Short mmCIF file of C-alpha atoms in Angstrom, two decimals:
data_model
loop_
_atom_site.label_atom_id
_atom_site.label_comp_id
_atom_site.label_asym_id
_atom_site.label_seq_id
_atom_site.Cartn_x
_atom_site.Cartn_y
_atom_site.Cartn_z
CA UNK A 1 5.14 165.94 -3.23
CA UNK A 2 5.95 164.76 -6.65
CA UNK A 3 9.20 164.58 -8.12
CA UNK A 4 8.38 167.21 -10.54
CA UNK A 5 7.47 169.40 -7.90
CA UNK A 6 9.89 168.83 -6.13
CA UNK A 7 12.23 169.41 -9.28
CA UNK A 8 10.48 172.45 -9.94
CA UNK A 9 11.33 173.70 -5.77
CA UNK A 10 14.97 172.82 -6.53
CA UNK A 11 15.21 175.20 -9.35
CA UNK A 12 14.43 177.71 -7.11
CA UNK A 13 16.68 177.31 -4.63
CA UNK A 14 17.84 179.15 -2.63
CA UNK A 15 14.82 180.42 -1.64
CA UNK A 16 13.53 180.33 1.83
CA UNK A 17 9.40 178.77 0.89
CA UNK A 18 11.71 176.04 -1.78
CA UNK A 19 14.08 175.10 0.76
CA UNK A 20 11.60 174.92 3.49
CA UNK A 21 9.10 172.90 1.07
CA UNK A 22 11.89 170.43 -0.33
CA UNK A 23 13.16 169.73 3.51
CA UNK A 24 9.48 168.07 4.43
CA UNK A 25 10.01 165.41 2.18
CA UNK A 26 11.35 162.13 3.34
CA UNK A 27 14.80 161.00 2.64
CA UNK A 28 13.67 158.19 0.39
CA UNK A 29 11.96 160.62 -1.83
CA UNK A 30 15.31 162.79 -2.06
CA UNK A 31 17.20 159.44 -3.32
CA UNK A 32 14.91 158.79 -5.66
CA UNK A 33 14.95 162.13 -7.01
CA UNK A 34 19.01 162.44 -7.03
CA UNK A 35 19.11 158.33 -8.68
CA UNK A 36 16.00 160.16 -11.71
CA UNK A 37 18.44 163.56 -12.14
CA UNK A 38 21.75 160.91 -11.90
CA UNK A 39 19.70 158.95 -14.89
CA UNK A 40 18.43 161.84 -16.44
CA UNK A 41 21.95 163.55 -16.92
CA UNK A 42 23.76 160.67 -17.72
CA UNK A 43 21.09 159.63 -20.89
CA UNK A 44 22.62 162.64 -22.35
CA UNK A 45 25.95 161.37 -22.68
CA UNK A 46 24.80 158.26 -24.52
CA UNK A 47 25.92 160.10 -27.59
CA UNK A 48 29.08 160.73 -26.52
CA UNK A 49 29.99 157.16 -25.17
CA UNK A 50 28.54 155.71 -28.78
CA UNK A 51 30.42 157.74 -30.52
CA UNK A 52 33.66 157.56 -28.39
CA UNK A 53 34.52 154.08 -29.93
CA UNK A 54 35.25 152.24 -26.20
CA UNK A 55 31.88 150.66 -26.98
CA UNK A 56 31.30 149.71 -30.60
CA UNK A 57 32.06 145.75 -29.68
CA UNK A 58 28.91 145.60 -27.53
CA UNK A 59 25.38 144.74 -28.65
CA UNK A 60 22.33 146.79 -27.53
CA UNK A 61 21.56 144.34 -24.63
CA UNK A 62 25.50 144.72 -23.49
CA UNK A 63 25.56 148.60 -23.87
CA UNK A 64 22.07 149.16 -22.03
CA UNK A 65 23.93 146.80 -19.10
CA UNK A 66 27.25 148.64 -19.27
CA UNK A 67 25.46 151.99 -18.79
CA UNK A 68 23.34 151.17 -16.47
CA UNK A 69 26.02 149.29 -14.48
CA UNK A 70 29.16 150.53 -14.40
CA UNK A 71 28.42 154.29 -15.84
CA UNK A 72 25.52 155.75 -14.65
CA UNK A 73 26.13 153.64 -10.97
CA UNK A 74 29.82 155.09 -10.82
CA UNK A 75 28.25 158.56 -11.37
CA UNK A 76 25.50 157.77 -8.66
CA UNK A 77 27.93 156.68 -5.85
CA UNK A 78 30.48 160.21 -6.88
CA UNK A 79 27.47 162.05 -6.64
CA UNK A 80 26.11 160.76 -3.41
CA UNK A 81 29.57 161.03 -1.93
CA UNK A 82 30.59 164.28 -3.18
CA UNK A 83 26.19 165.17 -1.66
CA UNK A 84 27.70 163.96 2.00
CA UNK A 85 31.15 166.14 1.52
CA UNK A 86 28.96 169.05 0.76
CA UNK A 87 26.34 168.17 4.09
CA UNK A 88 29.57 168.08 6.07
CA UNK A 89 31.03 171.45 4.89
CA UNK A 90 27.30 172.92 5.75
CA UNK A 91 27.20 171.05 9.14
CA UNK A 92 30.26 173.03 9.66
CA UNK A 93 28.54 176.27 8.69
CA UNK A 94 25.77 175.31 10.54
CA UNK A 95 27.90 175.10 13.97
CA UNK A 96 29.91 178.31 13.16
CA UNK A 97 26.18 179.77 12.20
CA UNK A 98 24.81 178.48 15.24
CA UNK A 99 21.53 177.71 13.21
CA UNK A 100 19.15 174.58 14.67
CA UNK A 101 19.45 172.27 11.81
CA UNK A 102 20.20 168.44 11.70
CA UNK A 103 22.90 166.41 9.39
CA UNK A 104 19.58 164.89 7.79
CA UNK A 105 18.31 168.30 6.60
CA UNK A 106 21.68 169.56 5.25
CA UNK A 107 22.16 166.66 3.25
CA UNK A 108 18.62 166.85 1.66
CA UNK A 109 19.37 170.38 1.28
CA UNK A 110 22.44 169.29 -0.68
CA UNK A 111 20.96 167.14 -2.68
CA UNK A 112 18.62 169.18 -3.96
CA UNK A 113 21.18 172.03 -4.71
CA UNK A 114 23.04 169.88 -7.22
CA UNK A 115 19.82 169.95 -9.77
CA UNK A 116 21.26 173.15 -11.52
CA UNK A 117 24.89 172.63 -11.38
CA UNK A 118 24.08 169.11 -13.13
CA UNK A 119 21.81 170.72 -16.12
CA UNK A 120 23.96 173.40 -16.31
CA UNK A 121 27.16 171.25 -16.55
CA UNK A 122 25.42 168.79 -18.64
CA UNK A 123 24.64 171.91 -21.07
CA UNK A 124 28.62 173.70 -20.63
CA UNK A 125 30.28 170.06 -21.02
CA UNK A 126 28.46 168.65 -24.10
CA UNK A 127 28.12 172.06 -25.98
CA UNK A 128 30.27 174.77 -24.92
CA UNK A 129 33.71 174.26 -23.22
CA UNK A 130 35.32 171.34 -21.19
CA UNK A 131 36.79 173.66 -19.53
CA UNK A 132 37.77 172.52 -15.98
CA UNK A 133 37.71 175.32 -13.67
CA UNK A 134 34.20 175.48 -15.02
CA UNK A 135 33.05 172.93 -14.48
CA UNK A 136 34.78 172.79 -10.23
CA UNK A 137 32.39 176.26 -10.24
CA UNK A 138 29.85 174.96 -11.07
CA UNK A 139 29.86 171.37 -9.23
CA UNK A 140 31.74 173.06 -5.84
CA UNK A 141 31.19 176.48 -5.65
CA UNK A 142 27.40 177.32 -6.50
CA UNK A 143 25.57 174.17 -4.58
CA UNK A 144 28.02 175.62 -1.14
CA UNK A 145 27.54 179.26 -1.39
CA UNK A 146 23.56 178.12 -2.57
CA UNK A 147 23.21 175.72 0.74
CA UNK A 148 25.39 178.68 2.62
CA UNK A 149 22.33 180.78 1.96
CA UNK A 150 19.80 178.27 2.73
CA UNK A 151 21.30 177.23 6.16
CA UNK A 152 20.55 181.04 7.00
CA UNK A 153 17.06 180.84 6.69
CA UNK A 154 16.50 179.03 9.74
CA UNK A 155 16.81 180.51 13.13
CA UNK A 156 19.67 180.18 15.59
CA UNK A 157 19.73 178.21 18.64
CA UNK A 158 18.88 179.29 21.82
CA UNK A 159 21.77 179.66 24.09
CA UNK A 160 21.19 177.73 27.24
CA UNK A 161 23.18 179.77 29.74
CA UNK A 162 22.15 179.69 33.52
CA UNK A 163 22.82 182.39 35.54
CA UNK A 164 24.80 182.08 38.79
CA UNK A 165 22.06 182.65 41.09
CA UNK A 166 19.67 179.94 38.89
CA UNK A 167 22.79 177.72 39.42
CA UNK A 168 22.97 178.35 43.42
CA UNK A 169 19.57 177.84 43.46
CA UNK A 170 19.12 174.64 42.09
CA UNK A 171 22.31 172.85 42.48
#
């Protein structure tokens, strides 16, 4: 699966057919995807930092390092970290649930839930309000109640109880 296709499955989240489409690809793909939309979201706050005045002593060759460096790789390790926090909280909802998933699958999951809270933060942040509360809503609230409904999807676990006379029987 390409990553447009697979951009074009996260949009749609949370469906049942995107989430069970985006959770056959391979982690490595999902990295790649989350390091493009990481890139992608960060280009449009070149604007911002050139006009912010923190960089007007550094030549193109020093501002292209300086981005790629130390902004857009800060960004990338909050984002992968905040991605785990989020595949936590659903491995918890996933036990309470009792749905058969694995830590692999929720964190794919959350990775791929974070594609519209980033555009649509990208769009509130630069153009509308920097409002705060916002922007927690957005980042916190929609990719957990969005994985929330994709950890439904899949079935529960079996329970595995033996009966007393299965018990006698074989033990």
């Amino acid at each position: 699966m390409e990553i447009w296709t697979a951009f074009k499955y996260s949009c749609l989240l949370p469906g049942k057919r995107a989430a069970f489409r985006l959770n056959r690809l391979p982690m490595d793909k999902a990295v790649l995807y989350m390091v493009l939309l990481v890139l992608a979201v960060s280009c449009l706050h070149i604007p911002a930092l050139l006009t912010s005045g923190s960089v007007s002593g550094l030549n193109a060759i020093q501002f292209v390092f300086y981005f790629l460096f130390a902004y857009v790789l800060i960004v990338l390790c909050g984002v992968l970290a905040g991605i785990s926090l989020l595949a936590c909280a659903g491995y918890g909802l996933r036990k309470l649930w009792k749905r058969k998933l694995a830590y692999q699958h929720l964190w794919k999951m959350s990775c791929f839930a974070m594609t519209v809270p980033f555009i649509l933060h990208t769009i509130i942040h630069e153009w509308v309000t920097k409002n705060g509360f916002v922007s927690a809503v957005l980042l916190i609230g929609y990719p957990l109640i969005c994985l929330a409904a994709m950890i439904l999807h899949y079935p529960e676990t079996k329970s595995r109880h033996v009966s007393s006379k299965e018990g006698e029987e074989h033990g």
